[in-house]
């Protein structure tokens, strides 16, 4: 089956073609325009999606040597995400589906992330603990099998990517803040400032990063430390907090394998610390960690294959919401 996937939940415009569970071609445009504002501007993000979707779709079709009339279904992210961005992708997908007279499959962005590891690791078998760490989410999931997931915990306030982004902004660094802080931290002392490791002693699998961000702001305002040391110590606190809950979840549910996805999974300090533990940790390849349409088309094909789909083009976007 040939499926065209569309992802526009935030500031990445992604289009991909999946056929027989293989990605034939894909393209993701990261909207760099937001950098000068220090964060994603929702109104601009929607316009950018609308502007680029037609050309990206043509490119992806050409690259795969697939014609419009070969497409058998369209998969599109319908939530959670920024409302305007989602609607740009959905409107484009609906128009195309109607013109081609083919079905359209709404896909939950989080469910797509959870399954993205299977795109290039088809040999893997659940159960896993999946730590989903992006600019908008920090969640711990028990993945029992494809289509069978349990949310164990999530952030009660800021996402960990947001903690990186907001911390970076306070230190006058560019957006996105994660790579900037990571870079600055290389020359800093991670043990100099004892930032809090929020909620690591409670029994839940929830997280909280807004207090940590406030500690950083206080530290910057005090003017006693250089930014390299602040960055290194701050990164260490975020990484320790994530690892603490991730490993606790693996132990509690006696699950051998852990998966990390989302943009923060790129963090080399996180990877280094995890590699020092006696645990099997798997990372989807980087292009599948960050937002992409490959995972949208891929999950849609699995849903069709497993008859988990009611074809009904009458759906809309939702900004918040769980996997149903
Ligand atoms: O998954 P993603 O590309 O987009 C969504 O938010 O959905 O994640 C972006 C987040 C940003 O907060 C960014 O600062 C963070 O991932 N990030 C990193 C690194 N690279 C990206 N955080 C820490 N270290 C990195 N190397
Ligand atoms: Zn995402």
XYZ file of C-alpha atoms and ligand atoms in Angstrom:
351
model
C 0.000 0.000 0.000
C 1.278 3.518 -0.778
C 0.596 6.077 1.954
C 1.409 9.770 1.947
C 2.097 11.081 5.476
C 1.817 14.711 6.576
C 3.135 16.164 9.838
C 2.558 19.813 10.818
C 1.914 19.718 14.574
C 4.505 22.346 15.502
C 7.307 24.015 13.517
C 8.436 21.140 11.304
C 6.720 20.681 7.943
C 7.079 16.997 7.084
C 5.900 14.869 4.187
C 6.778 11.203 3.611
C 5.778 8.213 1.545
C 5.597 4.810 3.158
C 4.954 1.604 1.269
C 5.044 -1.922 2.691
C 6.379 -0.467 5.956
C 9.395 1.089 4.239
C 9.943 4.802 3.801
C 10.346 5.484 0.082
C 11.088 9.171 0.507
C 10.610 11.952 3.003
C 11.453 15.558 3.648
C 11.277 17.650 6.801
C 11.579 21.409 6.719
C 12.458 22.939 10.079
C 11.104 26.467 10.161
C 14.166 28.523 11.026
C 12.140 31.756 10.939
C 11.247 31.248 14.639
C 14.860 31.558 15.766
C 14.778 35.321 15.775
C 11.777 35.293 18.136
C 13.411 32.905 20.608
C 10.573 30.364 20.298
C 7.821 29.130 18.002
C 5.296 31.792 16.943
C 2.092 29.785 16.256
C 0.621 32.155 13.676
C 3.823 32.151 11.630
C 4.143 28.358 11.926
C 0.703 27.787 10.336
C 1.466 30.119 7.441
C 4.805 28.440 6.820
C 3.173 24.991 6.683
C 0.618 26.259 4.218
C 3.332 27.853 2.103
C 5.651 24.845 1.907
C 3.364 21.800 1.880
C 2.615 21.767 -1.883
C 6.276 21.970 -2.951
C 7.472 19.492 -0.357
C 4.765 17.046 -1.428
C 5.839 17.351 -5.074
C 9.461 16.815 -4.107
C 8.734 13.734 -2.013
C 6.597 12.204 -4.795
C 9.329 12.862 -7.353
C 12.031 11.415 -5.115
C 10.020 8.212 -4.644
C 8.991 8.077 -8.286
C 5.373 7.915 -7.212
C 2.532 9.729 -9.005
C -0.426 11.374 -7.279
C -2.733 8.710 -8.635
C -0.581 5.960 -7.064
C -1.282 7.219 -3.522
C -3.839 4.969 -1.819
C -4.359 6.813 1.473
C -3.226 9.976 3.256
C -2.161 9.990 6.904
C -2.104 13.286 8.774
C -1.328 14.329 12.353
C -4.482 15.719 13.956
C -3.165 16.259 17.504
C -1.834 17.084 19.951
C -0.068 20.226 18.762
C -0.569 23.838 17.799
C -4.128 24.268 16.543
C -3.347 26.466 13.530
C -0.419 24.283 12.460
C -2.479 21.115 12.691
C -5.297 22.691 10.700
C -2.892 23.714 7.910
C -1.834 20.087 7.496
C -5.352 18.689 7.844
C -6.839 21.114 5.301
C -4.125 20.258 2.811
C -4.593 16.522 3.435
C -8.372 16.702 3.141
C -8.226 18.648 -0.109
C -5.796 16.169 -1.607
C -7.761 13.147 -0.379
C -10.947 14.535 -1.870
C -9.306 15.322 -5.205
C -7.793 11.844 -5.394
C -10.887 10.155 -3.925
C -8.856 8.238 -1.345
C -9.260 7.771 2.437
C -7.551 9.899 5.035
C -6.256 8.608 8.361
C -5.906 10.906 11.386
C -2.852 10.050 13.479
C -2.020 10.927 17.082
C 1.414 12.541 17.150
C 2.446 10.877 20.438
C 1.446 7.418 19.270
C 3.536 8.001 16.143
C 6.568 8.935 18.292
C 6.084 5.806 20.420
C 6.208 3.577 17.348
C 8.888 5.475 15.408
C 11.588 3.141 16.722
C 10.117 0.297 14.660
C 10.804 2.112 11.362
C 14.428 1.060 11.393
C 14.280 -1.535 14.176
C 11.568 -3.885 12.945
C 13.238 -6.721 14.846
C 12.456 -5.195 18.240
C 9.838 -6.744 20.426
C 7.893 -5.029 23.188
C 7.641 -4.559 26.136
C 9.631 -1.348 26.460
C 9.705 1.668 28.639
C 9.590 4.658 26.316
C 10.795 8.079 27.461
C 9.361 10.714 25.141
C 11.268 13.955 25.580
C 10.581 16.885 23.273
C 9.929 20.601 23.376
C 6.295 19.972 24.225
C 6.274 16.635 26.073
C 8.004 14.699 28.809
C 6.261 11.369 29.211
C 7.080 7.871 30.394
C 5.187 5.075 28.682
C 4.993 1.347 29.150
C 4.680 -0.040 25.627
C 3.207 -3.526 25.946
C 2.878 -4.064 22.209
C 2.075 -1.961 19.174
C -1.317 -0.318 19.919
C -1.134 -1.232 23.604
C 0.422 1.507 25.731
C 0.115 2.747 29.294
C 1.084 6.271 30.301
C 3.081 5.927 33.533
C 3.766 9.595 34.131
C 4.409 12.958 32.547
C 5.480 16.463 33.370
C 3.153 18.449 35.574
C 4.363 21.756 34.119
C 7.192 22.470 31.634
C 8.556 19.810 29.291
C 12.277 19.091 29.646
C 12.940 20.521 26.159
C 11.139 23.637 27.297
C 13.434 23.776 30.346
C 16.413 23.740 27.967
C 14.803 26.368 25.711
C 13.742 28.719 28.502
C 17.077 28.303 30.330
C 18.936 29.131 27.130
C 16.815 32.198 26.532
C 17.650 33.464 30.008
C 21.345 33.125 29.139
C 20.796 34.971 25.819
C 21.423 31.841 23.756
C 19.647 30.967 20.530
C 16.538 28.839 20.010
C 16.334 25.848 20.221
C 18.138 25.960 23.529
C 19.029 22.278 24.015
C 21.978 22.133 21.604
C 23.128 25.592 22.779
C 23.211 24.568 26.443
C 24.865 21.275 25.557
C 27.572 23.122 23.686
C 28.191 25.672 26.421
C 28.212 22.923 29.044
C 31.235 21.257 27.437
C 33.522 23.833 29.065
C 31.633 24.084 32.332
C 31.739 22.397 35.721
C 28.656 20.198 36.093
C 29.214 19.784 39.829
C 29.579 23.443 40.723
C 25.926 24.350 41.238
C 23.649 21.889 42.939
C 20.428 22.463 41.017
C 17.385 20.537 42.297
C 16.449 17.147 40.817
C 12.679 17.661 41.051
C 10.420 14.843 42.286
C 13.080 12.135 42.180
C 12.175 10.913 45.632
C 8.453 10.519 45.143
C 6.785 7.327 44.016
C 5.214 8.684 40.866
C 6.616 8.698 37.357
C 5.763 12.356 36.933
C 8.193 15.193 36.317
C 8.305 18.907 37.062
C 10.781 21.269 35.444
C 9.438 24.745 36.162
C 11.119 25.012 39.610
C 14.434 24.023 38.101
C 14.056 26.786 35.540
C 13.361 29.279 38.364
C 16.571 28.141 40.100
C 18.488 28.858 36.908
C 16.931 32.311 36.627
C 17.946 33.077 40.228
C 21.449 31.859 39.515
C 21.796 34.021 36.407
C 20.438 37.047 38.298
C 22.881 36.539 41.201
C 25.755 36.989 38.767
C 28.122 34.772 40.805
C 28.707 32.102 38.183
C 29.785 32.005 34.554
C 27.336 30.688 31.965
C 29.430 27.601 31.149
C 29.156 26.350 34.722
C 25.471 27.211 34.931
C 24.804 25.374 31.645
C 26.764 22.272 32.694
C 25.146 22.063 36.140
C 21.668 22.747 34.758
C 22.003 20.121 32.031
C 23.233 17.633 34.629
C 20.150 18.223 36.784
C 17.766 17.695 33.847
C 19.597 14.580 32.684
C 19.770 13.077 36.203
C 16.051 13.673 36.715
C 15.113 11.984 33.436
C 17.402 9.012 34.026
C 16.176 8.518 37.588
C 12.539 8.005 36.568
C 13.372 6.132 33.368
C 15.435 3.508 35.169
C 12.948 3.269 38.057
C 10.204 2.509 35.529
C 12.325 -0.162 33.828
C 13.013 -1.780 37.188
C 9.444 -1.563 38.491
C 7.958 -3.192 35.401
C 10.893 -5.604 34.920
C 11.392 -4.378 31.380
C 14.872 -4.886 29.903
C 14.730 -2.389 27.054
C 14.295 1.342 27.178
C 13.658 3.656 24.256
C 14.175 7.399 24.166
C 12.608 9.546 21.489
C 12.007 13.253 20.931
C 14.475 16.074 20.323
C 16.102 15.879 23.790
C 17.201 12.309 22.949
C 19.959 14.004 20.910
C 21.639 15.199 24.109
C 25.081 13.628 24.321
C 25.374 13.969 28.111
C 22.106 12.024 28.503
C 23.380 9.337 26.138
C 26.776 9.147 27.831
C 25.304 8.719 31.321
C 22.861 6.089 30.104
C 25.640 4.201 28.334
C 27.421 3.842 31.673
C 24.469 1.935 33.133
C 23.874 -1.747 32.692
C 20.701 -1.255 30.618
C 19.713 -1.778 27.005
C 18.762 1.629 25.651
C 17.657 2.049 22.050
C 17.382 5.321 20.156
C 15.418 5.715 16.946
C 17.731 7.298 14.368
C 17.935 11.052 14.861
C 15.657 11.872 11.925
C 12.931 9.831 13.643
C 13.571 11.347 17.092
C 12.539 14.823 15.978
C 9.216 15.562 14.308
C 8.788 13.893 10.917
C 6.064 12.559 8.623
C 7.744 9.162 8.225
C 6.389 8.045 11.602
C 2.911 9.303 10.654
C 2.730 7.353 7.382
C 4.376 4.297 8.988
C 1.905 4.108 11.886
C -1.020 4.616 9.487
C 0.061 1.628 7.424
C 0.288 -0.517 10.559
C -3.179 0.652 11.620
C -4.656 -0.268 8.261
C -2.858 -3.600 8.365
C -4.211 -4.338 11.841
C -7.699 -3.085 10.973
C -7.438 -0.381 13.637
C -8.955 2.253 11.383
C -12.448 3.559 10.834
C -12.235 5.418 7.568
C -14.107 8.608 8.207
C -12.836 11.883 6.819
C -14.981 13.855 9.244
C -12.381 14.634 11.941
C -10.689 17.774 13.165
C -7.642 18.884 15.107
C -7.136 18.813 18.893
C -4.434 20.726 20.709
C -4.272 18.433 23.748
C -5.270 14.841 24.068
C -4.209 11.307 24.666
C -3.938 8.273 22.458
C -7.358 6.705 21.932
O 11.021 16.600 19.216
P 11.451 17.980 18.877
O 12.351 18.181 17.690
O 10.219 18.914 18.609
C 9.083 18.953 19.434
O 9.146 19.685 20.433
O 8.135 18.233 19.113
O 12.148 18.578 20.186
C 12.636 19.868 20.257
C 13.263 20.049 21.627
C 13.662 21.484 21.897
O 13.191 21.845 23.177
C 15.199 21.432 21.862
O 15.801 22.389 22.696
C 15.462 20.028 22.340
O 14.444 19.239 21.718
N 16.778 19.532 21.919
C 17.765 19.225 22.776
C 18.890 18.882 21.990
N 18.533 18.955 20.670
C 17.228 19.353 20.649
N 17.803 19.236 24.115
C 18.958 18.892 24.701
N 20.083 18.567 24.025
C 20.096 18.535 22.670
N 21.207 18.205 22.022
Zn 6.961 15.562 18.433
